[in-house]
């Protein structure tokens, strides 16, 4: 049991470093927190957290490894993910002055379902997440670890991810924080769009150049 605790602590540390690093999830959450209500931002955080469960599920079933080892399937996933990021970026880049203000009576405010769906799809369609979880379950987590325990690791990562982005949502929806962004909020929105364009471009470039091999690292190799 002691070995499992060590394994869990390793998984938790690696996951913490991954979830705290800048990426599509954080960019979307920042935009949601600054342009939507706290309720909607929290819905997006929940969507991202539940998206983790999908990655965990196909990793446990071995489907993730199949996707990662298939050049065609992984290429399709990267293209879909890149196009989705570009679609979100287009809406960000169209931000106008004053767009940072949240008006609960306005017609442009998202529904809770739309906010949840945005967070969920952003995470699910991120091929970097596919690489991360398949590598995690094939390299760090011992294949001999009971499946229920592996599922427990996955549940922890989903909860931890949801809580992390919920904290991001609460902080950036604080009235004082939001007021600080009011005067240049549309520029921040456009900056988020630019970041998403760069992330999408990186995905497409890696697809064209083939610089990111689909095979997962094997135990004992340099990660």
mmCIF file of C-alpha atoms in Angstrom, residues 71-202:
data_model
loop_
_atom_site.group_PDB
_atom_site.id
_atom_site.type_symbol
_atom_site.label_atom_id
_atom_site.label_comp_id
_atom_site.label_asym_id
_atom_site.label_seq_id
_atom_site.Cartn_x
_atom_site.Cartn_y
_atom_site.Cartn_z
ATOM 1 C CA UNK A 71 -0.800 8.629 -36.920
ATOM 2 C CA UNK A 72 -4.066 9.200 -38.781
ATOM 3 C CA UNK A 73 -6.341 9.246 -35.708
ATOM 4 C CA UNK A 74 -3.999 11.483 -33.736
ATOM 5 C CA UNK A 75 -3.621 13.857 -36.705
ATOM 6 C CA UNK A 76 -7.415 14.131 -37.023
ATOM 7 C CA UNK A 77 -7.673 14.856 -33.288
ATOM 8 C CA UNK A 78 -5.059 17.615 -33.524
ATOM 9 C CA UNK A 79 -6.751 19.229 -36.522
ATOM 10 C CA UNK A 80 -10.169 19.187 -34.834
ATOM 11 C CA UNK A 81 -8.652 20.630 -31.647
ATOM 12 C CA UNK A 82 -6.835 23.365 -33.578
ATOM 13 C CA UNK A 83 -9.968 24.351 -35.519
ATOM 14 C CA UNK A 84 -11.983 24.539 -32.302
ATOM 15 C CA UNK A 85 -9.372 26.823 -30.716
ATOM 16 C CA UNK A 86 -9.398 29.016 -33.835
ATOM 17 C CA UNK A 87 -13.177 29.275 -33.623
ATOM 18 C CA UNK A 88 -12.971 30.481 -30.013
ATOM 19 C CA UNK A 89 -10.083 32.806 -30.915
ATOM 20 C CA UNK A 90 -12.199 34.426 -33.644
ATOM 21 C CA UNK A 91 -14.811 35.426 -31.056
ATOM 22 C CA UNK A 92 -12.086 36.753 -28.736
ATOM 23 C CA UNK A 93 -10.443 38.843 -31.450
ATOM 24 C CA UNK A 94 -13.772 40.493 -32.264
ATOM 25 C CA UNK A 95 -14.021 41.938 -28.735
ATOM 26 C CA UNK A 96 -14.998 45.613 -28.625
ATOM 27 C CA UNK A 97 -14.314 48.272 -25.960
ATOM 28 C CA UNK A 98 -16.639 47.810 -23.034
ATOM 29 C CA UNK A 99 -17.127 44.107 -23.764
ATOM 30 C CA UNK A 100 -15.557 43.158 -20.457
ATOM 31 C CA UNK A 101 -18.599 44.382 -18.546
ATOM 32 C CA UNK A 102 -21.071 41.730 -17.531
ATOM 33 C CA UNK A 103 -24.705 42.691 -17.927
ATOM 34 C CA UNK A 104 -27.045 40.013 -16.632
ATOM 35 C CA UNK A 105 -29.826 41.523 -18.760
ATOM 36 C CA UNK A 106 -27.797 41.420 -21.968
ATOM 37 C CA UNK A 107 -28.587 38.958 -24.708
ATOM 38 C CA UNK A 108 -24.944 38.003 -25.176
ATOM 39 C CA UNK A 109 -24.568 36.417 -21.753
ATOM 40 C CA UNK A 110 -24.056 32.670 -22.056
ATOM 41 C CA UNK A 111 -26.435 30.098 -20.703
ATOM 42 C CA UNK A 112 -25.078 27.757 -18.057
ATOM 43 C CA UNK A 113 -25.087 24.904 -20.586
ATOM 44 C CA UNK A 114 -23.096 26.936 -23.116
ATOM 45 C CA UNK A 115 -20.513 27.840 -20.461
ATOM 46 C CA UNK A 116 -20.228 24.203 -19.344
ATOM 47 C CA UNK A 117 -19.942 22.995 -22.942
ATOM 48 C CA UNK A 118 -17.192 25.518 -23.692
ATOM 49 C CA UNK A 119 -15.058 24.268 -20.797
ATOM 50 C CA UNK A 120 -15.757 20.599 -21.529
ATOM 51 C CA UNK A 121 -14.974 20.752 -25.256
ATOM 52 C CA UNK A 122 -11.881 22.904 -24.745
ATOM 53 C CA UNK A 123 -10.411 20.212 -22.513
ATOM 54 C CA UNK A 124 -11.655 17.171 -24.435
ATOM 55 C CA UNK A 125 -10.447 18.451 -27.829
ATOM 56 C CA UNK A 126 -6.984 19.321 -26.536
ATOM 57 C CA UNK A 127 -4.595 16.700 -27.987
ATOM 58 C CA UNK A 128 -1.952 17.752 -25.457
ATOM 59 C CA UNK A 129 -4.278 16.370 -22.789
ATOM 60 C CA UNK A 130 -4.475 13.090 -24.709
ATOM 61 C CA UNK A 131 -0.684 12.877 -24.760
ATOM 62 C CA UNK A 132 -0.466 13.736 -21.076
ATOM 63 C CA UNK A 133 -2.960 11.169 -19.813
ATOM 64 C CA UNK A 134 -1.862 8.319 -22.066
ATOM 65 C CA UNK A 135 1.756 8.941 -21.050
ATOM 66 C CA UNK A 136 0.721 9.190 -17.397
ATOM 67 C CA UNK A 137 -1.122 5.872 -17.461
ATOM 68 C CA UNK A 138 1.574 4.104 -19.461
ATOM 69 C CA UNK A 139 4.709 5.469 -17.781
ATOM 70 C CA UNK A 140 4.084 6.732 -14.248
ATOM 71 C CA UNK A 141 1.206 4.483 -13.197
ATOM 72 C CA UNK A 142 2.216 0.845 -12.905
ATOM 73 C CA UNK A 143 0.099 -1.468 -15.097
ATOM 74 C CA UNK A 144 -0.189 -3.734 -12.045
ATOM 75 C CA UNK A 145 -1.994 -1.049 -10.044
ATOM 76 C CA UNK A 146 -5.627 -2.136 -9.472
ATOM 77 C CA UNK A 147 -7.997 -0.607 -12.017
ATOM 78 C CA UNK A 148 -10.220 0.794 -9.252
ATOM 79 C CA UNK A 149 -7.211 2.566 -7.769
ATOM 80 C CA UNK A 150 -6.256 3.944 -11.181
ATOM 81 C CA UNK A 151 -9.833 5.178 -11.559
ATOM 82 C CA UNK A 152 -9.448 6.804 -8.146
ATOM 83 C CA UNK A 153 -6.379 8.648 -9.410
ATOM 84 C CA UNK A 154 -8.455 9.858 -12.336
ATOM 85 C CA UNK A 155 -11.293 11.004 -10.088
ATOM 86 C CA UNK A 156 -8.796 12.926 -7.961
ATOM 87 C CA UNK A 157 -7.343 14.654 -11.043
ATOM 88 C CA UNK A 158 -10.822 15.607 -12.258
ATOM 89 C CA UNK A 159 -11.746 17.062 -8.864
ATOM 90 C CA UNK A 160 -8.408 18.834 -8.471
ATOM 91 C CA UNK A 161 -8.688 20.333 -11.964
ATOM 92 C CA UNK A 162 -12.245 21.505 -11.358
ATOM 93 C CA UNK A 163 -11.305 23.044 -8.000
ATOM 94 C CA UNK A 164 -8.229 24.790 -9.440
ATOM 95 C CA UNK A 165 -10.224 26.444 -12.204
ATOM 96 C CA UNK A 166 -13.068 27.195 -9.799
ATOM 97 C CA UNK A 167 -10.544 29.180 -7.730
ATOM 98 C CA UNK A 168 -9.431 30.959 -10.911
ATOM 99 C CA UNK A 169 -13.099 31.754 -11.613
ATOM 100 C CA UNK A 170 -13.760 33.080 -8.107
ATOM 101 C CA UNK A 171 -10.629 35.232 -8.073
ATOM 102 C CA UNK A 172 -11.076 36.848 -11.484
ATOM 103 C CA UNK A 173 -14.811 37.406 -10.993
ATOM 104 C CA UNK A 174 -14.154 39.388 -7.813
ATOM 105 C CA UNK A 175 -15.541 42.913 -8.366
ATOM 106 C CA UNK A 176 -12.233 44.623 -7.533
ATOM 107 C CA UNK A 177 -10.256 42.386 -9.861
ATOM 108 C CA UNK A 178 -12.785 42.805 -12.639
ATOM 109 C CA UNK A 179 -12.852 46.589 -12.230
ATOM 110 C CA UNK A 180 -9.102 46.599 -12.697
ATOM 111 C CA UNK A 181 -9.574 45.080 -16.158
ATOM 112 C CA UNK A 182 -12.558 47.172 -17.229
ATOM 113 C CA UNK A 183 -10.636 49.889 -19.067
ATOM 114 C CA UNK A 184 -8.569 47.532 -21.205
ATOM 115 C CA UNK A 185 -10.649 44.373 -21.003
ATOM 116 C CA UNK A 186 -11.255 44.186 -24.750
ATOM 117 C CA UNK A 187 -7.485 44.195 -25.309
ATOM 118 C CA UNK A 188 -7.141 41.312 -22.863
ATOM 119 C CA UNK A 189 -9.870 39.456 -24.733
ATOM 120 C CA UNK A 190 -8.000 40.022 -27.977
ATOM 121 C CA UNK A 191 -4.766 38.901 -26.317
ATOM 122 C CA UNK A 192 -6.489 35.682 -25.247
ATOM 123 C CA UNK A 193 -7.582 35.250 -28.861
ATOM 124 C CA UNK A 194 -3.989 35.730 -30.015
ATOM 125 C CA UNK A 195 -2.760 33.133 -27.539
ATOM 126 C CA UNK A 196 -5.364 30.657 -28.747
ATOM 127 C CA UNK A 197 -4.331 31.320 -32.355
ATOM 128 C CA UNK A 198 -0.708 30.589 -31.415
ATOM 129 C CA UNK A 199 -1.712 27.370 -29.633
ATOM 130 C CA UNK A 200 -3.793 26.301 -32.625
ATOM 131 C CA UNK A 201 -0.941 27.178 -34.961
ATOM 132 C CA UNK A 202 1.440 25.104 -32.884
#
